[in-house]
């Protein structure tokens, strides 16, 4: 049975719901499942090699694409053999990484890729442009989200959808990011997982 999600399907989900639940605590898994109809997907930032397959399976059973942050998962090698095991054994929808080599190899394994960038100074923009020309990830994640004007700058040199997260504490922060061009926001705060559709209905 092929349960893989295509890039186009994930893009449609991002455009519809505009929210990604970043799971840093296993206790939030049930909360995310309750709001699954308002989420575009899951960023899994917790667990280890012994439990992550179960986490991935439960989200996929409920129709939520799951992206594993490889630098946050204990016991998982990120060399070619580790990625091959990930793609064939654990079978997430995709991976998240800051590392160019991992993004390249994960794409070869047929996984969707989210490349995470941290904007700490003006050189960061040049580094993003250079890295994107080498890796061509499916999604960009910009951190932190509290500099939304930088989203427009990145959008000026790429058409890759942008997710942004980090330091989002209230709905106004999320809306500022979306207004400045983010396709979606990622957050570990459950109170920010289910807002956009309700708010859009009021406009």
Short mmCIF file of C-alpha atoms in Angstrom, two decimals:
data_model
loop_
_atom_site.label_atom_id
_atom_site.label_comp_id
_atom_site.label_asym_id
_atom_site.label_seq_id
_atom_site.Cartn_x
_atom_site.Cartn_y
_atom_site.Cartn_z
CA UNK A 1 0.00 0.00 0.00
CA UNK A 2 1.43 3.37 -1.02
CA UNK A 3 0.55 5.95 1.63
CA UNK A 4 3.06 8.58 0.51
CA UNK A 5 1.82 12.11 0.06
CA UNK A 6 2.87 14.02 -3.04
CA UNK A 7 4.42 17.45 -2.94
CA UNK A 8 1.35 18.91 -4.64
CA UNK A 9 -0.99 17.35 -2.07
CA UNK A 10 1.06 18.77 0.77
CA UNK A 11 1.13 22.20 -0.87
CA UNK A 12 -2.66 22.14 -1.08
CA UNK A 13 -2.90 21.29 2.60
CA UNK A 14 -0.56 24.13 3.49
CA UNK A 15 -2.61 26.61 1.51
CA UNK A 16 -5.85 25.41 3.10
CA UNK A 17 -4.99 25.26 6.80
CA UNK A 18 -1.76 27.29 7.10
CA UNK A 19 -0.78 25.62 10.40
CA UNK A 20 1.80 22.98 11.27
CA UNK A 21 1.90 21.43 14.75
CA UNK A 22 5.48 21.08 15.97
CA UNK A 23 5.49 18.22 18.45
CA UNK A 24 8.22 18.60 21.07
CA UNK A 25 6.38 16.70 23.80
CA UNK A 26 4.71 13.30 23.28
CA UNK A 27 1.86 14.49 25.50
CA UNK A 28 0.87 16.87 22.68
CA UNK A 29 0.25 14.07 20.20
CA UNK A 30 -3.34 13.59 21.35
CA UNK A 31 -3.95 17.36 21.26
CA UNK A 32 -2.76 17.50 17.65
CA UNK A 33 -5.00 14.58 16.68
CA UNK A 34 -8.01 16.39 18.12
CA UNK A 35 -7.30 19.35 15.84
CA UNK A 36 -6.24 17.28 12.82
CA UNK A 37 -8.94 18.80 10.59
CA UNK A 38 -7.35 22.24 11.05
CA UNK A 39 -3.71 21.23 10.53
CA UNK A 40 -1.63 20.95 7.38
CA UNK A 41 0.73 18.46 8.97
CA UNK A 42 3.08 17.56 11.80
CA UNK A 43 6.70 18.44 12.47
CA UNK A 44 8.01 15.73 14.80
CA UNK A 45 10.77 17.07 17.06
CA UNK A 46 10.73 14.43 19.78
CA UNK A 47 11.34 10.72 20.24
CA UNK A 48 14.03 8.20 19.49
CA UNK A 49 14.55 5.35 17.07
CA UNK A 50 12.56 2.97 19.27
CA UNK A 51 9.31 4.97 19.30
CA UNK A 52 9.18 7.27 16.28
CA UNK A 53 7.66 4.71 13.93
CA UNK A 54 4.67 4.48 16.26
CA UNK A 55 4.35 8.25 16.35
CA UNK A 56 4.57 8.48 12.56
CA UNK A 57 2.01 5.72 12.07
CA UNK A 58 -0.61 7.24 14.36
CA UNK A 59 -0.47 10.61 12.60
CA UNK A 60 -0.58 9.07 9.14
CA UNK A 61 -3.53 6.89 10.16
CA UNK A 62 -5.38 10.14 10.89
CA UNK A 63 -4.44 11.70 7.57
CA UNK A 64 -1.68 14.02 8.81
CA UNK A 65 1.59 14.25 6.88
CA UNK A 66 4.57 13.81 9.24
CA UNK A 67 7.98 15.40 8.84
CA UNK A 68 10.76 14.22 11.15
CA UNK A 69 13.39 16.70 12.29
CA UNK A 70 16.45 14.49 11.97
CA UNK A 71 18.63 16.51 14.36
CA UNK A 72 16.01 16.05 17.11
CA UNK A 73 15.44 12.28 16.88
CA UNK A 74 17.65 10.17 19.14
CA UNK A 75 19.55 7.18 17.82
CA UNK A 76 18.93 7.79 14.12
CA UNK A 77 21.94 7.98 11.85
CA UNK A 78 21.72 10.55 9.09
CA UNK A 79 24.15 8.83 6.73
CA UNK A 80 22.92 7.11 3.57
CA UNK A 81 22.06 3.89 5.40
CA UNK A 82 20.16 5.68 8.13
CA UNK A 83 18.13 7.66 5.60
CA UNK A 84 17.40 4.50 3.64
CA UNK A 85 16.08 2.84 6.80
CA UNK A 86 14.04 5.95 7.54
CA UNK A 87 12.49 6.02 4.06
CA UNK A 88 11.70 2.29 3.89
CA UNK A 89 11.16 1.35 7.53
CA UNK A 90 9.71 4.37 9.35
CA UNK A 91 8.15 5.95 6.26
CA UNK A 92 7.47 9.56 7.29
CA UNK A 93 6.14 11.94 4.67
CA UNK A 94 9.41 13.83 4.78
CA UNK A 95 12.28 15.20 6.81
CA UNK A 96 13.41 18.51 8.27
CA UNK A 97 17.07 19.43 8.47
CA UNK A 98 19.42 22.39 8.50
CA UNK A 99 22.06 20.37 6.65
CA UNK A 100 22.41 20.58 2.89
CA UNK A 101 23.81 17.07 2.54
CA UNK A 102 20.86 15.52 4.38
CA UNK A 103 18.35 17.39 2.24
CA UNK A 104 20.06 16.21 -0.95
CA UNK A 105 20.21 12.58 0.17
CA UNK A 106 16.66 12.55 1.51
CA UNK A 107 15.37 13.77 -1.86
CA UNK A 108 17.15 10.85 -3.52
CA UNK A 109 15.27 8.52 -1.15
CA UNK A 110 11.93 9.92 -2.35
CA UNK A 111 11.21 11.87 0.83
CA UNK A 112 9.77 15.37 0.87
CA UNK A 113 12.23 17.85 2.32
CA UNK A 114 11.99 20.89 4.57
CA UNK A 115 15.21 22.87 4.89
CA UNK A 116 15.35 24.95 8.05
CA UNK A 117 17.25 28.26 8.07
CA UNK A 118 18.05 30.57 10.97
CA UNK A 119 18.15 34.27 10.15
CA UNK A 120 20.71 35.82 12.47
CA UNK A 121 22.22 38.55 10.28
CA UNK A 122 22.17 40.01 6.77
CA UNK A 123 24.57 37.35 5.52
CA UNK A 124 21.89 34.79 6.29
CA UNK A 125 19.90 35.86 3.22
CA UNK A 126 22.87 35.27 0.92
CA UNK A 127 23.46 31.88 2.52
CA UNK A 128 19.84 30.91 1.94
CA UNK A 129 20.00 31.84 -1.73
CA UNK A 130 23.23 29.89 -2.22
CA UNK A 131 21.95 26.83 -0.36
CA UNK A 132 18.64 26.74 -2.24
CA UNK A 133 20.45 26.70 -5.57
CA UNK A 134 22.25 23.54 -4.43
CA UNK A 135 19.50 21.62 -2.64
CA UNK A 136 16.12 22.74 -4.04
CA UNK A 137 14.11 21.57 -1.00
CA UNK A 138 10.34 21.20 -1.28
CA UNK A 139 9.72 23.62 1.60
CA UNK A 140 11.72 26.32 3.37
CA UNK A 141 11.33 26.90 7.10
CA UNK A 142 12.55 30.27 8.36
CA UNK A 143 13.41 30.76 12.01
CA UNK A 144 12.56 32.77 14.03
CA UNK A 145 9.14 33.91 12.92
CA UNK A 146 9.29 37.26 14.71
CA UNK A 147 11.03 39.00 11.80
CA UNK A 148 8.20 38.66 9.26
CA UNK A 149 9.58 41.32 6.92
CA UNK A 150 12.38 38.90 6.05
CA UNK A 151 9.81 36.52 4.56
CA UNK A 152 9.25 39.00 1.73
CA UNK A 153 12.99 39.21 1.14
CA UNK A 154 13.32 35.45 0.78
CA UNK A 155 10.23 35.27 -1.44
CA UNK A 156 11.92 37.73 -3.79
CA UNK A 157 14.43 35.09 -4.90
CA UNK A 158 12.51 31.82 -4.63
CA UNK A 159 9.06 30.42 -5.36
CA UNK A 160 9.45 27.59 -2.81
CA UNK A 161 6.70 27.77 -0.16
CA UNK A 162 7.87 29.23 3.14
CA UNK A 163 6.88 28.02 6.58
CA UNK A 164 8.03 30.08 9.55
CA UNK A 165 8.20 29.30 13.24
CA UNK A 166 9.94 30.09 16.49
CA UNK A 167 9.03 32.65 19.16
CA UNK A 168 5.34 32.67 18.18
CA UNK A 169 3.36 33.37 21.32
CA UNK A 170 0.02 34.71 20.14
CA UNK A 171 -2.30 34.75 17.16
CA UNK A 172 -1.21 38.26 16.10
CA UNK A 173 2.34 36.99 15.60
CA UNK A 174 1.10 34.18 13.35
CA UNK A 175 -1.11 36.50 11.32
CA UNK A 176 1.80 38.92 10.78
CA UNK A 177 3.84 36.11 9.24
CA UNK A 178 1.00 35.06 6.95
CA UNK A 179 0.41 38.67 5.92
CA UNK A 180 4.08 39.02 4.97
CA UNK A 181 3.93 36.02 2.65
CA UNK A 182 4.45 32.87 4.68
CA UNK A 183 2.46 29.95 3.30
CA UNK A 184 2.03 28.55 6.81
CA UNK A 185 3.36 28.82 10.35
CA UNK A 186 4.76 26.10 12.56
CA UNK A 187 4.27 26.22 16.30
CA UNK A 188 4.67 24.01 19.35
CA UNK A 189 1.91 25.93 21.14
CA UNK A 190 -1.41 24.04 20.83
CA UNK A 191 -3.40 27.26 21.18
CA UNK A 192 -2.02 28.36 17.80
CA UNK A 193 -2.89 25.19 15.93
CA UNK A 194 -6.57 25.77 15.21
CA UNK A 195 -7.11 29.48 14.62
CA UNK A 196 -6.85 30.41 10.92
CA UNK A 197 -10.07 28.99 9.49
CA UNK A 198 -12.18 30.50 12.26
CA UNK A 199 -10.52 33.86 11.78
CA UNK A 200 -10.83 33.78 8.00
CA UNK A 201 -14.57 33.17 8.32
CA UNK A 202 -14.91 36.53 10.10
CA UNK A 203 -13.21 38.52 7.37
#
